Tab-separated table of C-alpha atoms in Angstrom:
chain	number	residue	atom	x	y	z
A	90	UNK	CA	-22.182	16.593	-255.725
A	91	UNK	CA	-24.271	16.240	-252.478
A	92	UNK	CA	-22.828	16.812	-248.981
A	93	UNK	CA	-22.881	13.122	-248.263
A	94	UNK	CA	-21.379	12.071	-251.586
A	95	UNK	CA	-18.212	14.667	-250.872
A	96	UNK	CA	-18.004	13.084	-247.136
A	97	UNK	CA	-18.088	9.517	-248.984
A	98	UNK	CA	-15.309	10.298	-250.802
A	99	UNK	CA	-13.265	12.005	-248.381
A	100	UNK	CA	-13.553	8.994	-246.104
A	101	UNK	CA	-12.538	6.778	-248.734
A	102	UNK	CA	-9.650	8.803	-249.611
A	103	UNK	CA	-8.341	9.033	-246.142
A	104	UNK	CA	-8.481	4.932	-245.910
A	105	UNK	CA	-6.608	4.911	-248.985
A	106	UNK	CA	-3.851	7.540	-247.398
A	107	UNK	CA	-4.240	4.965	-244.402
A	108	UNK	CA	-3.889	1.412	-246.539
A	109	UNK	CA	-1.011	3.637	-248.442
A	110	UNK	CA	1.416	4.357	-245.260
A	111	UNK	CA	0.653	0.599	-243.769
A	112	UNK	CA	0.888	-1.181	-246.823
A	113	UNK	CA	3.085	0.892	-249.383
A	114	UNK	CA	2.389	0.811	-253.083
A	115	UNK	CA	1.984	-2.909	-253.112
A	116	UNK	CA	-1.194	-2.815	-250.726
A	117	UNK	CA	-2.678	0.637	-252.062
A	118	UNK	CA	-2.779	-0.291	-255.531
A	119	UNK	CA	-5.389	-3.242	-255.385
A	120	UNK	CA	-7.166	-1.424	-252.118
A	121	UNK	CA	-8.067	1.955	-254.646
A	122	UNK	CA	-9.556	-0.185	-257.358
A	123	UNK	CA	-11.641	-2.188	-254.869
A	124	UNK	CA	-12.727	1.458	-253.594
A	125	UNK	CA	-13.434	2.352	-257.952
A	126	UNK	CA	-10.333	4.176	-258.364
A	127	UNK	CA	-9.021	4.547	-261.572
A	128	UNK	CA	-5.541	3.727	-261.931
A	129	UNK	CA	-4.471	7.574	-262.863
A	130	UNK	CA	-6.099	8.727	-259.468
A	131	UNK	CA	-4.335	6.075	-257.222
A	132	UNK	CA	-1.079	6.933	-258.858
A	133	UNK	CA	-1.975	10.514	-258.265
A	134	UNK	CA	-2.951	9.858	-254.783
A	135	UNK	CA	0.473	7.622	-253.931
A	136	UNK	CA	2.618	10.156	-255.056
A	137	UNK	CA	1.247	13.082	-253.179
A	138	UNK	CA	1.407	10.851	-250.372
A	139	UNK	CA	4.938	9.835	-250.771
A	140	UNK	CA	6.015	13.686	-251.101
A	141	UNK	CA	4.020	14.671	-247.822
A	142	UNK	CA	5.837	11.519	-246.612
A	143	UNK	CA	9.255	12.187	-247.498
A	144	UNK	CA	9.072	15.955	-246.713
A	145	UNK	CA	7.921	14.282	-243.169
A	146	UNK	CA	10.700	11.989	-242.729
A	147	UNK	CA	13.509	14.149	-243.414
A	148	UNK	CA	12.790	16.755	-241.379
A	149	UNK	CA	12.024	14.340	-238.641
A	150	UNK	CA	14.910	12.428	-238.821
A	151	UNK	CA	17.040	15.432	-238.359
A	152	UNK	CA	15.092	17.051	-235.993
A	153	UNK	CA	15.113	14.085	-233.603
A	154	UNK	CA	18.802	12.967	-234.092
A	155	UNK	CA	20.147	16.371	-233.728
A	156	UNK	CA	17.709	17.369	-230.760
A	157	UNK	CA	17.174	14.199	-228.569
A	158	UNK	CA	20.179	13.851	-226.331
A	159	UNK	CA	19.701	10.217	-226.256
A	160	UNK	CA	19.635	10.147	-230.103
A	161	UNK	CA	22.341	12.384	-230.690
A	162	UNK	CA	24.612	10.615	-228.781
A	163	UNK	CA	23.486	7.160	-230.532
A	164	UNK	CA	24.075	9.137	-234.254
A	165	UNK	CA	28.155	9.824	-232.713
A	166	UNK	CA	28.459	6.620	-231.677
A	167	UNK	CA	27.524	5.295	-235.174
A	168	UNK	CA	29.519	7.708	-236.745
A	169	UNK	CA	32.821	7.112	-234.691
A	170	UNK	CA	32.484	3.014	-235.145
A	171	UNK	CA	31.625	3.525	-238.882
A	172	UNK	CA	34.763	5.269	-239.697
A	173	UNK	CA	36.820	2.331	-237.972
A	174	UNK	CA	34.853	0.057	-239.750
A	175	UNK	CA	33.432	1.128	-242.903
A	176	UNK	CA	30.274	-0.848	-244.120
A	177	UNK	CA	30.552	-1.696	-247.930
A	178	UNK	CA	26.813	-1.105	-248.204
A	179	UNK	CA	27.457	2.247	-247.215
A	180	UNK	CA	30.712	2.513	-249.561
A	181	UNK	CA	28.322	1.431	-252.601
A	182	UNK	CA	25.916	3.971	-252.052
A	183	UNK	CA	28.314	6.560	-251.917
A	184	UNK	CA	30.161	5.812	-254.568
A	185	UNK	CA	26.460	5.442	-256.691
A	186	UNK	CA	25.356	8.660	-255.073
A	187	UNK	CA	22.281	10.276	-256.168
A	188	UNK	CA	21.515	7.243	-258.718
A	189	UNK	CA	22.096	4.940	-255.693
A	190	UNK	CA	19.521	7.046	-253.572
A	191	UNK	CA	17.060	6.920	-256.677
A	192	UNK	CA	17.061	3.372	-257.237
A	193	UNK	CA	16.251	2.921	-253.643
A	194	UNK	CA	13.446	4.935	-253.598
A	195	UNK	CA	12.219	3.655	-256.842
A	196	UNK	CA	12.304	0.118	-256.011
A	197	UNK	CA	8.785	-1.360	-256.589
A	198	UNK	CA	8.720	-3.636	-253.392
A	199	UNK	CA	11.429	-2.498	-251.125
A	200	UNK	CA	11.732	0.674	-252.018
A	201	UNK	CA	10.236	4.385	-251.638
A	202	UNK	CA	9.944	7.417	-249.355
A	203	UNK	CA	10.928	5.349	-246.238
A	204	UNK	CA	14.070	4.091	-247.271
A	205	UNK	CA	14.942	6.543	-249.674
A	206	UNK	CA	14.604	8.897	-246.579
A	207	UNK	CA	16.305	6.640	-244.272
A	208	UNK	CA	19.549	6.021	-246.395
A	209	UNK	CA	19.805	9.951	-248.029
A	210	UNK	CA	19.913	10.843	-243.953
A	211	UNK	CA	22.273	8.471	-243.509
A	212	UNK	CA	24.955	9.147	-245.566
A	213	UNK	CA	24.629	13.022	-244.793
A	214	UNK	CA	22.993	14.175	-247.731
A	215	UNK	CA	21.539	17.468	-247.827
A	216	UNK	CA	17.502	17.317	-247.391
A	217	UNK	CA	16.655	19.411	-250.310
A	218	UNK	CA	18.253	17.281	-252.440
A	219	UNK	CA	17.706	14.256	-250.757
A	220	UNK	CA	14.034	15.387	-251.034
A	221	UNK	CA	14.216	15.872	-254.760
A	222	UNK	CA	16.038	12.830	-255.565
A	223	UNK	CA	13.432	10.279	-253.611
A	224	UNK	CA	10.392	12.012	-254.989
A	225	UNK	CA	11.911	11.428	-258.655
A	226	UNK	CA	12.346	8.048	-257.292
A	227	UNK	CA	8.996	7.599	-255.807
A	228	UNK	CA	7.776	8.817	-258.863
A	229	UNK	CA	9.242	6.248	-261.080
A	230	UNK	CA	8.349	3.444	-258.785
A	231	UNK	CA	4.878	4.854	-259.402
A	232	UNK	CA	4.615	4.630	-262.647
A	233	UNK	CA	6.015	1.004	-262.343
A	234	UNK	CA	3.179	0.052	-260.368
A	235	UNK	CA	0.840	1.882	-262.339
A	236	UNK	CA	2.194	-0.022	-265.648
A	237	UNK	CA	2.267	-3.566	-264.041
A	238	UNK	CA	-1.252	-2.600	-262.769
A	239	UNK	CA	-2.583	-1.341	-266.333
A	240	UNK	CA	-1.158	-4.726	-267.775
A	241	UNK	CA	-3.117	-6.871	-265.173
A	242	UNK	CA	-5.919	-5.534	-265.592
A	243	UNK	CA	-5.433	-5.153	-269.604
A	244	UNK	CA	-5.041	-9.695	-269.215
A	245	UNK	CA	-8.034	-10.210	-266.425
A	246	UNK	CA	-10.502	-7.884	-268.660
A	247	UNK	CA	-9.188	-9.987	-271.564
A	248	UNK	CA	-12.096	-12.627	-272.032
């Protein structure tokens, strides 16, 4: 492989990684087979990019409500007015727990390392197992794509 082919490749990987945090799996999915991805190597490529992702948020959600004065006082307000009122979204996820959190991060179209991150901070859970729970998720919702994808292509190719 020449110099300019590896640099050819690099730069379409990094659009995909690009395409992939704009768009989610719904956007990077059609964008890597326009770019002559196979489907195994954009499912490869969203999930290492949903782990680097989720590792991301989680730590940065803590770090900047914990840290930032402004935020910190924000995250006690919420906490004080969500005792007095108790939302029942947040009583459903905590009473699905860790299949709630993996459900949300597996969602095909909603779902994933955003707001599996988001909601695991929010109810408190611990980030190692928050982390390990949305990557399962992110995962699954994956493989979802990468089946729906498969089967697309499997009826378009059909002639």
């Amino acid at each position: 492989m020449s110099f300019k082919e590896i640099i050819a490749l690099a730069l379409k990987i990094l659009s995909f990684i690009g395409v992939q945090y704009l768009f989610g799996k719904k956007g990077s999915y059609p964008y890597g087979l326009l770019l002559k991805f196979n489907l195994v190597e954009i499912t490869i490529l969203v999930i290492i990019c949903d782990i680097l992702q989720t590792l991301f948020l989680l730590y940065l959600l803590d770090l900047s409500f914990n840290n930032i004065k402004f935020l910190k006082k924000f995250k006690e307000k919420l906490r004080s007015s969500e005792e007095k009122k108790k939302s029942k979204f947040r009583e459903k996820l905590m009473k699905w727990g860790d299949w709630g959190l993996f459900f949300i991060a597996a969602l095909p179209y909603a779902g994933g390392a955003i707001s599996g991150s988001i909601v695991a901070f929010s109810i408190g859970m611990k980030k190692r197992k928050a982390f390990l729970i949305i990557v399962a998720g992110c995962i699954l919702g994956a493989l979802i794509f990468y089946l729906s994808f498969s089967g697309i292509l499997m009826i378009v190719n059909v002639k």
